[in-house]
Amino acid sequence: DIQMTQSPSSLSASVGDRVTITCRASQGINNYLAWFQQKPGKAPKSLIYAASSLQSGVPSKFSGSGSGTDFTLTISSLQPEDFATYYCQQYKSYPLTFGGGTKVEIK
Amino acid sequence: EVQLVESGGGLVQPGGSLRLSCAASGFTFSDHYMDWVRQAPGKGLEWVGRTRNKANSYTTEYAASVKGRFTISRDDSKNSLYLQMNSLKTEDTAVYSCARVSRSSDLDYWGQGTLVTVSS
């Protein structure tokens, strides 16, 4: 199985900050990498697919980059509605696997 | 608007069975692969399995943790996805969500989920 390791597991940031979350795959996954946002009690929302493609309707403050084993999700200017838990997921091979999550909290 | 609505969750004893449903609307259900994903209370996301579409013979894939106990099926005439769960264990306690697989192979829409609690 491909292991997905996210860092940090949590972070505190202020409104307006630039935030970067990293995700590392235990083996190469090309660009078969997605990022999701989840708020408490809500379904995950797809933000990014194919490592850097923005889902329809997702604001451009979210961006993704990387290929192979190392990936990043960047939020350019954190807003109150962005405080949530973020997950990466590989869909290169079965079983599909998720990172452990990064909880973004208000400083 | 794409909508996925799960139902069928509840409390079940260890060793018992439960069948979850996912009602889909707002897209051509028969065209898409569909997944189940679960989330134990306070934990992260775990992929459960997938059913492909008719063009790919409705073949399925499963996580090792559920293989042989869970069965994914679909009824395209009812725009519905199912998860039959047998031999349930306490560690299967989770919110179970269905998700649509996009043409790019990522999971682009998710349902809110239904809670399954396995406890005596």
Tab-separated table of C-alpha atoms in Angstrom:
chain	number	residue	atom	x	y	z
A	1	ASP	CA	0.000	0.000	0.000
A	2	ILE	CA	1.110	3.574	-0.623
A	3	GLN	CA	1.508	5.495	2.631
A	4	MET	CA	0.648	9.200	2.610
A	5	THR	CA	2.350	11.349	5.237
A	6	GLN	CA	1.081	14.854	5.880
A	7	SER	CA	2.851	17.560	7.828
A	8	PRO	CA	2.261	19.286	10.059
A	9	SER	CA	-0.570	17.421	11.763
A	10	SER	CA	-1.841	20.749	13.051
A	11	LEU	CA	-0.965	24.406	12.766
A	12	SER	CA	-2.110	27.719	14.186
A	13	ALA	CA	-2.333	30.670	11.851
A	14	SER	CA	-3.844	34.122	11.667
A	15	VAL	CA	-6.311	35.549	9.178
A	16	GLY	CA	-4.328	36.753	6.175
A	17	ASP	CA	-1.444	34.304	6.664
A	18	ARG	CA	-0.042	32.188	3.860
A	19	VAL	CA	-0.281	28.529	4.839
A	20	THR	CA	1.500	25.557	3.302
A	21	ILE	CA	0.731	21.894	3.998
A	22	THR	CA	2.929	19.115	2.693
A	23	CYS	CA	2.113	15.550	1.711
A	24	ARG	CA	4.642	12.836	0.930
A	25	ALA	CA	3.890	9.522	-0.754
A	26	SER	CA	5.872	6.402	0.111
A	27	GLN	CA	6.347	5.737	-3.602
A	28	GLY	CA	5.867	7.708	-6.779
A	29	ILE	CA	2.272	8.515	-7.674
A	30	ASN	CA	2.871	10.783	-10.680
A	31	ASN	CA	0.256	13.513	-10.174
A	32	TYR	CA	-2.590	11.296	-8.906
A	33	LEU	CA	-3.011	13.417	-5.802
A	34	ALA	CA	-6.097	15.178	-4.446
A	35	TRP	CA	-6.654	17.600	-1.572
A	36	PHE	CA	-9.843	17.819	0.499
A	37	GLN	CA	-11.150	20.251	3.089
A	38	GLN	CA	-13.355	18.994	5.901
A	39	LYS	CA	-15.206	21.053	8.475
A	40	PRO	CA	-16.642	19.484	11.652
A	41	GLY	CA	-19.733	17.407	10.967
A	42	LYS	CA	-19.514	18.024	7.233
A	43	ALA	CA	-18.587	15.949	4.210
A	44	PRO	CA	-15.116	16.414	2.742
A	45	LYS	CA	-14.994	18.958	-0.073
A	46	SER	CA	-12.689	18.421	-3.027
A	47	LEU	CA	-10.298	21.336	-3.566
A	48	ILE	CA	-7.558	20.079	-5.882
A	49	TYR	CA	-7.164	17.096	-8.182
A	50	ALA	CA	-4.286	15.937	-10.358
A	51	ALA	CA	-1.981	17.632	-7.829
A	52	SER	CA	-2.537	21.160	-9.147
A	53	SER	CA	-5.937	21.403	-10.852
A	54	LEU	CA	-8.527	23.476	-9.023
A	55	GLN	CA	-11.986	21.953	-8.691
A	56	SER	CA	-14.774	24.001	-10.226
A	57	GLY	CA	-15.988	26.686	-7.850
A	58	VAL	CA	-12.970	26.518	-5.523
A	59	PRO	CA	-11.395	29.946	-4.944
A	60	SER	CA	-7.995	30.617	-6.447
A	61	LYS	CA	-6.443	31.261	-3.023
A	62	PHE	CA	-6.029	27.480	-2.944
A	63	SER	CA	-3.230	26.028	-5.027
A	64	GLY	CA	-1.478	22.694	-5.275
A	65	SER	CA	1.882	21.646	-6.588
A	66	GLY	CA	4.200	18.676	-6.809
A	67	SER	CA	4.660	15.431	-8.639
A	68	GLY	CA	6.120	12.034	-7.877
A	69	THR	CA	6.340	11.795	-4.087
A	70	ASP	CA	6.230	15.359	-2.721
A	71	PHE	CA	3.220	17.649	-2.835
A	72	THR	CA	2.043	20.882	-1.269
A	73	LEU	CA	-1.257	22.654	-0.690
A	74	THR	CA	-1.002	26.412	-0.254
A	75	ILE	CA	-3.658	28.812	0.976
A	76	SER	CA	-2.484	32.242	-0.097
A	77	SER	CA	-4.397	34.355	2.440
A	78	LEU	CA	-6.172	32.478	5.204
A	79	GLN	CA	-9.752	33.527	5.835
A	80	PRO	CA	-12.078	32.562	8.722
A	81	GLU	CA	-13.932	30.051	6.539
A	82	ASP	CA	-10.653	28.207	5.813
A	83	PHE	CA	-10.187	26.928	9.340
A	84	ALA	CA	-10.734	23.214	8.858
A	85	THR	CA	-8.908	19.897	8.488
A	86	TYR	CA	-7.178	19.202	5.178
A	87	TYR	CA	-6.437	15.754	3.756
A	88	CYS	CA	-4.358	14.586	0.828
A	89	GLN	CA	-5.212	11.380	-1.024
A	90	GLN	CA	-3.470	9.306	-3.663
A	91	TYR	CA	-5.483	7.631	-6.382
A	92	LYS	CA	-2.625	6.111	-8.337
A	93	SER	CA	-3.248	2.593	-7.077
A	94	TYR	CA	-5.502	0.486	-4.879
A	95	PRO	CA	-6.139	0.762	-2.040
A	96	LEU	CA	-6.673	4.489	-2.288
A	97	THR	CA	-5.035	6.055	0.761
A	98	PHE	CA	-5.326	9.322	2.651
A	99	GLY	CA	-2.885	11.353	4.655
A	100	GLY	CA	-3.555	11.689	8.357
A	101	GLY	CA	-4.901	15.213	8.050
A	102	THR	CA	-3.742	18.714	8.962
A	103	LYS	CA	-5.931	20.708	11.307
A	104	VAL	CA	-5.691	24.441	10.648
A	105	GLU	CA	-6.664	26.419	13.738
A	106	ILE	CA	-6.999	30.081	14.574
A	107	LYS	CA	-4.011	31.660	16.314
B	1	GLU	CA	-26.694	19.905	-8.713
B	2	VAL	CA	-24.945	16.685	-7.739
B	3	GLN	CA	-26.444	15.179	-4.580
B	4	LEU	CA	-25.473	12.030	-2.716
B	5	VAL	CA	-27.600	11.022	0.269
B	6	GLU	CA	-26.724	8.037	2.428
B	7	SER	CA	-29.108	6.088	4.633
B	8	GLY	CA	-29.326	2.860	6.570
B	9	GLY	CA	-26.916	3.489	9.410
B	10	GLY	CA	-27.629	2.561	13.002
B	11	LEU	CA	-26.609	0.489	15.988
B	12	VAL	CA	-25.721	-3.148	15.352
B	13	GLN	CA	-24.139	-5.827	17.508
B	14	PRO	CA	-20.729	-7.301	16.716
B	15	GLY	CA	-21.130	-10.077	14.165
B	16	GLY	CA	-24.269	-8.497	12.777
B	17	SER	CA	-25.109	-7.127	9.340
B	18	LEU	CA	-26.265	-3.825	7.915
B	19	ARG	CA	-26.998	-2.511	4.435
B	20	LEU	CA	-26.282	1.087	3.571
B	21	SER	CA	-27.750	2.951	0.617
B	22	CYS	CA	-26.650	6.021	-1.294
B	23	ALA	CA	-29.186	7.845	-3.448
B	24	ALA	CA	-27.630	9.835	-6.268
B	25	SER	CA	-29.091	12.690	-8.281
B	26	GLY	CA	-28.010	15.550	-10.503
B	27	PHE	CA	-25.749	13.517	-12.793
B	28	THR	CA	-25.761	10.409	-14.994
B	29	PHE	CA	-25.166	7.875	-12.250
B	30	SER	CA	-24.651	4.947	-14.606
B	31	ASP	CA	-21.611	6.594	-16.202
B	32	HIS	CA	-19.599	6.874	-13.011
B	33	TYR	CA	-17.557	4.649	-10.754
B	34	MET	CA	-18.649	5.095	-7.130
B	35	ASP	CA	-16.760	4.712	-3.852
B	36	TRP	CA	-17.450	4.232	-0.183
B	37	VAL	CA	-15.224	5.988	2.353
B	38	ARG	CA	-15.498	5.856	6.136
B	39	GLN	CA	-14.360	7.943	9.063
B	40	ALA	CA	-14.190	6.568	12.592
B	41	PRO	CA	-15.134	9.064	15.330
B	42	GLY	CA	-12.358	11.619	15.721
B	43	LYS	CA	-10.170	9.854	13.149
B	44	GLY	CA	-9.104	10.341	9.549
B	45	LEU	CA	-10.550	9.133	6.265
B	46	GLU	CA	-10.348	5.493	5.177
B	47	TRP	CA	-11.257	4.276	1.702
B	48	VAL	CA	-13.574	1.255	1.823
B	49	GLY	CA	-14.072	0.266	-1.788
B	50	ARG	CA	-15.260	0.968	-5.314
B	51	THR	CA	-17.691	-0.239	-7.906
B	52	ARG	CA	-17.002	0.436	-11.550
B	53	ASN	CA	-19.721	1.116	-14.097
B	54	LYS	CA	-21.515	-1.213	-16.520
B	55	ALA	CA	-18.968	-0.551	-19.253
B	56	ASN	CA	-16.388	-2.030	-16.886
B	57	SER	CA	-18.582	-4.943	-15.830
B	58	TYR	CA	-19.447	-3.505	-12.411
B	59	THR	CA	-16.183	-4.868	-11.062
B	60	THR	CA	-15.216	-3.956	-7.519
B	61	GLU	CA	-12.195	-3.174	-5.372
B	62	TYR	CA	-11.985	-3.329	-1.577
B	63	ALA	CA	-9.733	-2.304	1.253
B	64	ALA	CA	-8.057	-5.260	2.933
B	65	SER	CA	-9.796	-4.414	6.216
B	66	VAL	CA	-13.255	-5.126	4.741
B	67	LYS	CA	-12.564	-7.601	1.939
B	68	GLY	CA	-14.676	-10.729	2.309
B	69	ARG	CA	-17.068	-9.028	4.734
B	70	PHE	CA	-18.372	-6.026	2.766
B	71	THR	CA	-19.968	-6.044	-0.679
B	72	ILE	CA	-20.537	-3.000	-2.864
B	73	SER	CA	-23.320	-3.078	-5.441
B	74	ARG	CA	-25.363	-0.644	-7.459
B	75	ASP	CA	-28.715	-0.363	-9.203
B	76	ASP	CA	-28.388	2.056	-12.090
B	77	SER	CA	-32.165	1.970	-12.704
B	78	LYS	CA	-32.633	3.453	-9.217
B	79	ASN	CA	-29.542	5.688	-9.228
B	80	SER	CA	-28.494	3.929	-6.058
B	81	LEU	CA	-25.311	2.567	-4.534
B	82	TYR	CA	-25.227	-0.011	-1.744
B	83	LEU	CA	-22.836	-1.306	0.881
B	84	GLN	CA	-23.695	-4.666	2.412
B	85	MET	CA	-21.735	-5.089	5.629
B	86	ASN	CA	-21.531	-8.509	7.265
B	87	SER	CA	-19.591	-9.876	10.244
B	88	LEU	CA	-19.341	-6.384	11.650
B	89	LYS	CA	-16.644	-5.585	14.184
B	90	THR	CA	-16.429	-2.796	16.746
B	91	GLU	CA	-13.661	-1.235	14.637
B	92	ASP	CA	-16.130	-0.785	11.774
B	93	THR	CA	-17.840	1.962	13.790
B	94	ALA	CA	-17.670	5.043	11.581
B	95	VAL	CA	-19.528	7.505	9.419
B	96	TYR	CA	-19.843	5.926	5.973
B	97	SER	CA	-19.971	8.229	2.964
B	98	CYS	CA	-20.443	7.551	-0.714
B	99	ALA	CA	-18.411	9.527	-3.219
B	100	ARG	CA	-18.535	9.978	-6.964
B	101	VAL	CA	-15.439	9.166	-8.990
B	102	SER	CA	-14.892	11.836	-11.619
B	103	ARG	CA	-13.767	11.251	-15.207
B	104	SER	CA	-10.333	12.296	-13.957
B	105	SER	CA	-10.475	9.464	-11.381
B	106	ASP	CA	-10.584	11.680	-8.292
B	107	LEU	CA	-13.451	11.782	-5.792
B	108	ASP	CA	-15.224	14.995	-6.696
B	109	TYR	CA	-18.503	14.828	-4.755
B	110	TRP	CA	-19.257	13.303	-1.384
B	111	GLY	CA	-22.381	12.623	0.622
B	112	GLN	CA	-22.812	13.712	4.241
B	113	GLY	CA	-22.569	10.167	5.484
B	114	THR	CA	-24.501	7.815	7.750
B	115	LEU	CA	-23.270	6.654	11.157
B	116	VAL	CA	-22.763	2.967	11.832
B	117	THR	CA	-22.154	1.988	15.443
B	118	VAL	CA	-21.069	-1.568	16.202
B	119	SER	CA	-21.469	-2.259	19.882
B	120	SER	CA	-22.970	-4.787	22.257
